[in-house]
Amino acid sequence: MLKDHSELLPRLDFTVTKREVSGQLVDLLRANETRYLDLTVALMLDIAAMETFPNLVSQVDADDMVARATVAVAELKRWTAKQREVVEEHEEHAATIAQSAKKAQDGRVFAQAHDGLKQRFMGMHAAADPHKRGTDFEGFINELFALYDMELRASYVIEYEQIDGAFAFDTDHYVLEAKWWKDRIGRRELDVFKTNIERKGKNTLGLYISMNGFTTDAVAVYSFSTPFITLDGVDFMAVLDQRIRLDELIRRKKRHASETGCCSLQIADILSEGD
């Protein structure tokens, strides 16, 4: 406790007995009560919390000394009980303030990350090179999912199929396919995706991302039974505008698919439920 008041240490004579050193310290604290009030209270509370006295048990009259120390500490505890309550209240208040400050800071960092990803997303819309946009889109998705603690497994190839990625969320395992094509994704692509998912474990689901959406007939086929959910560019804008969290969006779409069998749920319908 004296480490924050190093000016006191040189004024203590450690060549004498511990009792004498303690007396010197008490005299120093008493001589400047205002300056050392917090230190004095902290020392009193620390002593009042003592339950054993290892320095006394080796003394010749240990039983008597321990008994007297126990009584003295109990009396000090009684006198300092109110002060301990005040200190604990202050510590709880300080912890609450610190937690709120951290939460606010985390929120600012989170919002800044969102803003940066949104700028990248808008820049990709203006990209003239489809190949470069596809590469940038992959990195964008990785960073967005990582922001929500959904670490993507990189694209990989197994026999007869290529997978864009995979991730775990809410005890489920998802296979990910992501396309930024000029045209909408049709039934043929969704049929292939469905087959790929069915080759995986029974708890595996799919997430198909198509920035330009899906054809009406493709969605219609997977409106009554589906092993996957879909996201499009409108969904991404809602997430990047922070109108809905990505994890909540996936959770809502998965629940809708479980309840209705439909792979698609419009973001407008999700947001309107909260109005």
PDB file of N, CA and C in Angstrom, residues 145 150-154 156 163-177 193 196-197 200-201 203-209 227-231 246-258:
ATOM      1  N   PHE A 145     -17.611 -10.525 -41.289  1.00  0.00           N
ATOM      2  CA  PHE A 145     -17.981 -11.647 -40.424  1.00  0.00           C
ATOM      3  C   PHE A 145     -17.088 -11.688 -39.184  1.00  0.00           C
ATOM      4  N   MET A 150     -17.514 -14.117 -36.141  1.00  0.00           N
ATOM      5  CA  MET A 150     -17.791 -15.299 -36.957  1.00  0.00           C
ATOM      6  C   MET A 150     -16.629 -15.465 -37.927  1.00  0.00           C
ATOM      7  N   GLU A 151     -15.609 -16.167 -37.457  1.00  0.00           N
ATOM      8  CA  GLU A 151     -14.404 -16.330 -38.264  1.00  0.00           C
ATOM      9  C   GLU A 151     -14.674 -17.303 -39.408  1.00  0.00           C
ATOM     10  N   LEU A 152     -14.459 -16.833 -40.626  1.00  0.00           N
ATOM     11  CA  LEU A 152     -14.690 -17.675 -41.789  1.00  0.00           C
ATOM     12  C   LEU A 152     -13.502 -18.577 -42.054  1.00  0.00           C
ATOM     13  N   ARG A 153     -13.796 -19.824 -42.335  1.00  0.00           N
ATOM     14  CA  ARG A 153     -12.772 -20.712 -42.865  1.00  0.00           C
ATOM     15  C   ARG A 153     -12.619 -20.366 -44.333  1.00  0.00           C
ATOM     16  N   ALA A 154     -11.387 -20.204 -44.786  1.00  0.00           N
ATOM     17  CA  ALA A 154     -11.132 -19.758 -46.152  1.00  0.00           C
ATOM     18  C   ALA A 154     -11.693 -20.756 -47.162  1.00  0.00           C
ATOM     19  N   TYR A 156     -12.064 -23.492 -49.920  1.00  0.00           N
ATOM     20  CA  TYR A 156     -11.330 -24.734 -50.028  1.00  0.00           C
ATOM     21  C   TYR A 156     -11.984 -25.621 -51.078  1.00  0.00           C
ATOM     22  N   ILE A 163     -15.909 -24.898 -52.307  1.00  0.00           N
ATOM     23  CA  ILE A 163     -16.689 -24.175 -51.306  1.00  0.00           C
ATOM     24  C   ILE A 163     -16.035 -22.825 -51.049  1.00  0.00           C
ATOM     25  N   ASP A 164     -16.831 -21.756 -51.053  1.00  0.00           N
ATOM     26  CA  ASP A 164     -16.274 -20.423 -50.825  1.00  0.00           C
ATOM     27  C   ASP A 164     -15.796 -20.239 -49.391  1.00  0.00           C
ATOM     28  N   GLY A 165     -16.439 -20.901 -48.463  1.00  0.00           N
ATOM     29  CA  GLY A 165     -16.039 -20.746 -47.072  1.00  0.00           C
ATOM     30  C   GLY A 165     -17.004 -21.466 -46.145  1.00  0.00           C
ATOM     31  N   ALA A 166     -16.710 -21.396 -44.848  1.00  0.00           N
ATOM     32  CA  ALA A 166     -17.570 -22.020 -43.851  1.00  0.00           C
ATOM     33  C   ALA A 166     -17.378 -21.287 -42.531  1.00  0.00           C
ATOM     34  N   PHE A 167     -18.405 -21.352 -41.675  1.00  0.00           N
ATOM     35  CA  PHE A 167     -18.309 -20.726 -40.361  1.00  0.00           C
ATOM     36  C   PHE A 167     -19.301 -21.386 -39.420  1.00  0.00           C
ATOM     37  N   ALA A 168     -19.069 -21.182 -38.137  1.00  0.00           N
ATOM     38  CA  ALA A 168     -19.967 -21.712 -37.106  1.00  0.00           C
ATOM     39  C   ALA A 168     -20.700 -20.545 -36.464  1.00  0.00           C
ATOM     40  N   PHE A 169     -21.997 -20.761 -36.190  1.00  0.00           N
ATOM     41  CA  PHE A 169     -22.802 -19.712 -35.564  1.00  0.00           C
ATOM     42  C   PHE A 169     -23.992 -20.338 -34.851  1.00  0.00           C
ATOM     43  N   ASP A 170     -24.162 -20.003 -33.567  1.00  0.00           N
ATOM     44  CA  ASP A 170     -25.293 -20.501 -32.771  1.00  0.00           C
ATOM     45  C   ASP A 170     -25.405 -22.027 -32.836  1.00  0.00           C
ATOM     46  N   THR A 171     -24.307 -22.721 -32.640  1.00  0.00           N
ATOM     47  CA  THR A 171     -24.215 -24.188 -32.608  1.00  0.00           C
ATOM     48  C   THR A 171     -24.409 -24.839 -33.973  1.00  0.00           C
ATOM     49  N   ASP A 172     -24.667 -24.053 -34.997  1.00  0.00           N
ATOM     50  CA  ASP A 172     -24.822 -24.591 -36.347  1.00  0.00           C
ATOM     51  C   ASP A 172     -23.559 -24.347 -37.160  1.00  0.00           C
ATOM     52  N   HIS A 173     -23.332 -25.214 -38.128  1.00  0.00           N
ATOM     53  CA  HIS A 173     -22.218 -25.050 -39.054  1.00  0.00           C
ATOM     54  C   HIS A 173     -22.790 -24.662 -40.418  1.00  0.00           C
ATOM     55  N   TYR A 174     -22.217 -23.612 -40.991  1.00  0.00           N
ATOM     56  CA  TYR A 174     -22.709 -23.097 -42.263  1.00  0.00           C
ATOM     57  C   TYR A 174     -21.663 -23.258 -43.359  1.00  0.00           C
ATOM     58  N   VAL A 175     -22.129 -23.669 -44.516  1.00  0.00           N
ATOM     59  CA  VAL A 175     -21.334 -23.601 -45.737  1.00  0.00           C
ATOM     60  C   VAL A 175     -21.693 -22.289 -46.413  1.00  0.00           C
ATOM     61  N   LEU A 176     -20.687 -21.573 -46.880  1.00  0.00           N
ATOM     62  CA  LEU A 176     -20.916 -20.247 -47.464  1.00  0.00           C
ATOM     63  C   LEU A 176     -20.588 -20.224 -48.949  1.00  0.00           C
ATOM     64  N   GLU A 177     -21.474 -19.655 -49.705  1.00  0.00           N
ATOM     65  CA  GLU A 177     -21.240 -19.381 -51.130  1.00  0.00           C
ATOM     66  C   GLU A 177     -21.548 -17.909 -51.351  1.00  0.00           C
ATOM     67  N   PHE A 193     -25.867 -25.832 -54.858  1.00  0.00           N
ATOM     68  CA  PHE A 193     -25.544 -25.479 -53.483  1.00  0.00           C
ATOM     69  C   PHE A 193     -26.243 -26.417 -52.517  1.00  0.00           C
ATOM     70  N   ASN A 196     -24.423 -29.708 -52.390  1.00  0.00           N
ATOM     71  CA  ASN A 196     -23.181 -29.604 -51.626  1.00  0.00           C
ATOM     72  C   ASN A 196     -23.437 -29.649 -50.121  1.00  0.00           C
ATOM     73  N   ILE A 197     -24.485 -28.951 -49.678  1.00  0.00           N
ATOM     74  CA  ILE A 197     -24.822 -28.925 -48.251  1.00  0.00           C
ATOM     75  C   ILE A 197     -25.202 -30.311 -47.760  1.00  0.00           C
ATOM     76  N   LYS A 200     -22.680 -32.743 -46.425  1.00  0.00           N
ATOM     77  CA  LYS A 200     -22.021 -32.443 -45.146  1.00  0.00           C
ATOM     78  C   LYS A 200     -22.788 -33.097 -43.993  1.00  0.00           C
ATOM     79  N   GLY A 201     -22.424 -32.742 -42.773  1.00  0.00           N
ATOM     80  CA  GLY A 201     -23.082 -33.309 -41.599  1.00  0.00           C
ATOM     81  C   GLY A 201     -24.526 -32.850 -41.480  1.00  0.00           C
ATOM     82  N   ASN A 203     -26.027 -31.304 -39.151  1.00  0.00           N
ATOM     83  CA  ASN A 203     -26.229 -29.980 -38.559  1.00  0.00           C
ATOM     84  C   ASN A 203     -25.706 -28.857 -39.448  1.00  0.00           C
ATOM     85  N   THR A 204     -25.344 -29.191 -40.675  1.00  0.00           N
ATOM     86  CA  THR A 204     -24.799 -28.191 -41.582  1.00  0.00           C
ATOM     87  C   THR A 204     -25.916 -27.482 -42.333  1.00  0.00           C
ATOM     88  N   LEU A 205     -25.831 -26.150 -42.337  1.00  0.00           N
ATOM     89  CA  LEU A 205     -26.759 -25.316 -43.094  1.00  0.00           C
ATOM     90  C   LEU A 205     -25.967 -24.558 -44.154  1.00  0.00           C
ATOM     91  N   GLY A 206     -26.663 -23.803 -44.952  1.00  0.00           N
ATOM     92  CA  GLY A 206     -25.988 -23.040 -45.993  1.00  0.00           C
ATOM     93  C   GLY A 206     -26.377 -21.572 -45.949  1.00  0.00           C
ATOM     94  N   LEU A 207     -25.446 -20.722 -46.365  1.00  0.00           N
ATOM     95  CA  LEU A 207     -25.714 -19.300 -46.537  1.00  0.00           C
ATOM     96  C   LEU A 207     -25.243 -18.919 -47.931  1.00  0.00           C
ATOM     97  N   TYR A 208     -26.179 -18.528 -48.769  1.00  0.00           N
ATOM     98  CA  TYR A 208     -25.847 -18.130 -50.136  1.00  0.00           C
ATOM     99  C   TYR A 208     -25.976 -16.615 -50.238  1.00  0.00           C
ATOM    100  N   ILE A 209     -24.875 -15.970 -50.607  1.00  0.00           N
ATOM    101  CA  ILE A 209     -24.857 -14.520 -50.766  1.00  0.00           C
ATOM    102  C   ILE A 209     -24.810 -14.179 -52.241  1.00  0.00           C
ATOM    103  N   PRO A 227     -32.372 -26.095 -47.090  1.00  0.00           N
ATOM    104  CA  PRO A 227     -31.279 -26.288 -46.138  1.00  0.00           C
ATOM    105  C   PRO A 227     -30.385 -25.054 -46.033  1.00  0.00           C
ATOM    106  N   PHE A 228     -30.806 -23.947 -46.665  1.00  0.00           N
ATOM    107  CA  PHE A 228     -29.965 -22.748 -46.668  1.00  0.00           C
ATOM    108  C   PHE A 228     -30.816 -21.480 -46.562  1.00  0.00           C
ATOM    109  N   ILE A 229     -30.142 -20.380 -46.242  1.00  0.00           N
ATOM    110  CA  ILE A 229     -30.767 -19.060 -46.236  1.00  0.00           C
ATOM    111  C   ILE A 229     -30.002 -18.176 -47.212  1.00  0.00           C
ATOM    112  N   THR A 230     -30.582 -17.038 -47.562  1.00  0.00           N
ATOM    113  CA  THR A 230     -29.978 -16.168 -48.565  1.00  0.00           C
ATOM    114  C   THR A 230     -29.782 -14.748 -48.038  1.00  0.00           C
ATOM    115  N   LEU A 231     -28.747 -14.101 -48.552  1.00  0.00           N
ATOM    116  CA  LEU A 231     -28.488 -12.687 -48.297  1.00  0.00           C
ATOM    117  C   LEU A 231     -28.224 -12.003 -49.627  1.00  0.00           C
ATOM    118  N   LEU A 246     -25.420  -8.074 -38.146  1.00  0.00           N
ATOM    119  CA  LEU A 246     -25.286  -9.226 -39.037  1.00  0.00           C
ATOM    120  C   LEU A 246     -25.694 -10.514 -38.340  1.00  0.00           C
ATOM    121  N   ASP A 247     -25.268 -10.706 -37.085  1.00  0.00           N
ATOM    122  CA  ASP A 247     -25.623 -11.936 -36.384  1.00  0.00           C
ATOM    123  C   ASP A 247     -27.128 -12.045 -36.168  1.00  0.00           C
ATOM    124  N   GLU A 248     -27.765 -10.901 -35.864  1.00  0.00           N
ATOM    125  CA  GLU A 248     -29.223 -10.912 -35.682  1.00  0.00           C
ATOM    126  C   GLU A 248     -29.931 -11.183 -37.007  1.00  0.00           C
ATOM    127  N   LEU A 249     -29.406 -10.648 -38.089  1.00  0.00           N
ATOM    128  CA  LEU A 249     -30.006 -10.875 -39.409  1.00  0.00           C
ATOM    129  C   LEU A 249     -29.957 -12.357 -39.767  1.00  0.00           C
ATOM    130  N   ILE A 250     -28.811 -12.988 -39.579  1.00  0.00           N
ATOM    131  CA  ILE A 250     -28.688 -14.416 -39.879  1.00  0.00           C
ATOM    132  C   ILE A 250     -29.596 -15.227 -38.969  1.00  0.00           C
ATOM    133  N   ARG A 251     -29.654 -14.837 -37.710  1.00  0.00           N
ATOM    134  CA  ARG A 251     -30.497 -15.548 -36.746  1.00  0.00           C
ATOM    135  C   ARG A 251     -31.976 -15.454 -37.141  1.00  0.00           C
ATOM    136  N   ARG A 252     -32.423 -14.275 -37.559  1.00  0.00           N
ATOM    137  CA  ARG A 252     -33.831 -14.093 -37.953  1.00  0.00           C
ATOM    138  C   ARG A 252     -34.154 -14.874 -39.227  1.00  0.00           C
ATOM    139  N   LYS A 253     -33.240 -14.853 -40.176  1.00  0.00           N
ATOM    140  CA  LYS A 253     -33.480 -15.569 -41.434  1.00  0.00           C
ATOM    141  C   LYS A 253     -33.487 -17.082 -41.211  1.00  0.00           C
ATOM    142  N   LYS A 254     -32.611 -17.542 -40.330  1.00  0.00           N
ATOM    143  CA  LYS A 254     -32.582 -18.968 -40.041  1.00  0.00           C
ATOM    144  C   LYS A 254     -33.874 -19.401 -39.335  1.00  0.00           C
ATOM    145  N   ARG A 255     -34.348 -18.590 -38.406  1.00  0.00           N
ATOM    146  CA  ARG A 255     -35.602 -18.908 -37.719  1.00  0.00           C
ATOM    147  C   ARG A 255     -36.767 -18.930 -38.698  1.00  0.00           C
ATOM    148  N   HIS A 256     -36.781 -17.975 -39.625  1.00  0.00           N
ATOM    149  CA  HIS A 256     -37.842 -17.931 -40.644  1.00  0.00           C
ATOM    150  C   HIS A 256     -37.802 -19.182 -41.510  1.00  0.00           C
ATOM    151  N   ALA A 257     -36.589 -19.607 -41.901  1.00  0.00           N
ATOM    152  CA  ALA A 257     -36.456 -20.808 -42.720  1.00  0.00           C
ATOM    153  C   ALA A 257     -36.930 -22.043 -41.956  1.00  0.00           C
ATOM    154  N   SER A 258     -36.630 -22.103 -40.658  1.00  0.00           N
ATOM    155  CA  SER A 258     -37.048 -23.244 -39.846  1.00  0.00           C
ATOM    156  C   SER A 258     -38.565 -23.294 -39.700  1.00  0.00           C
TER     157      SER A 258
END
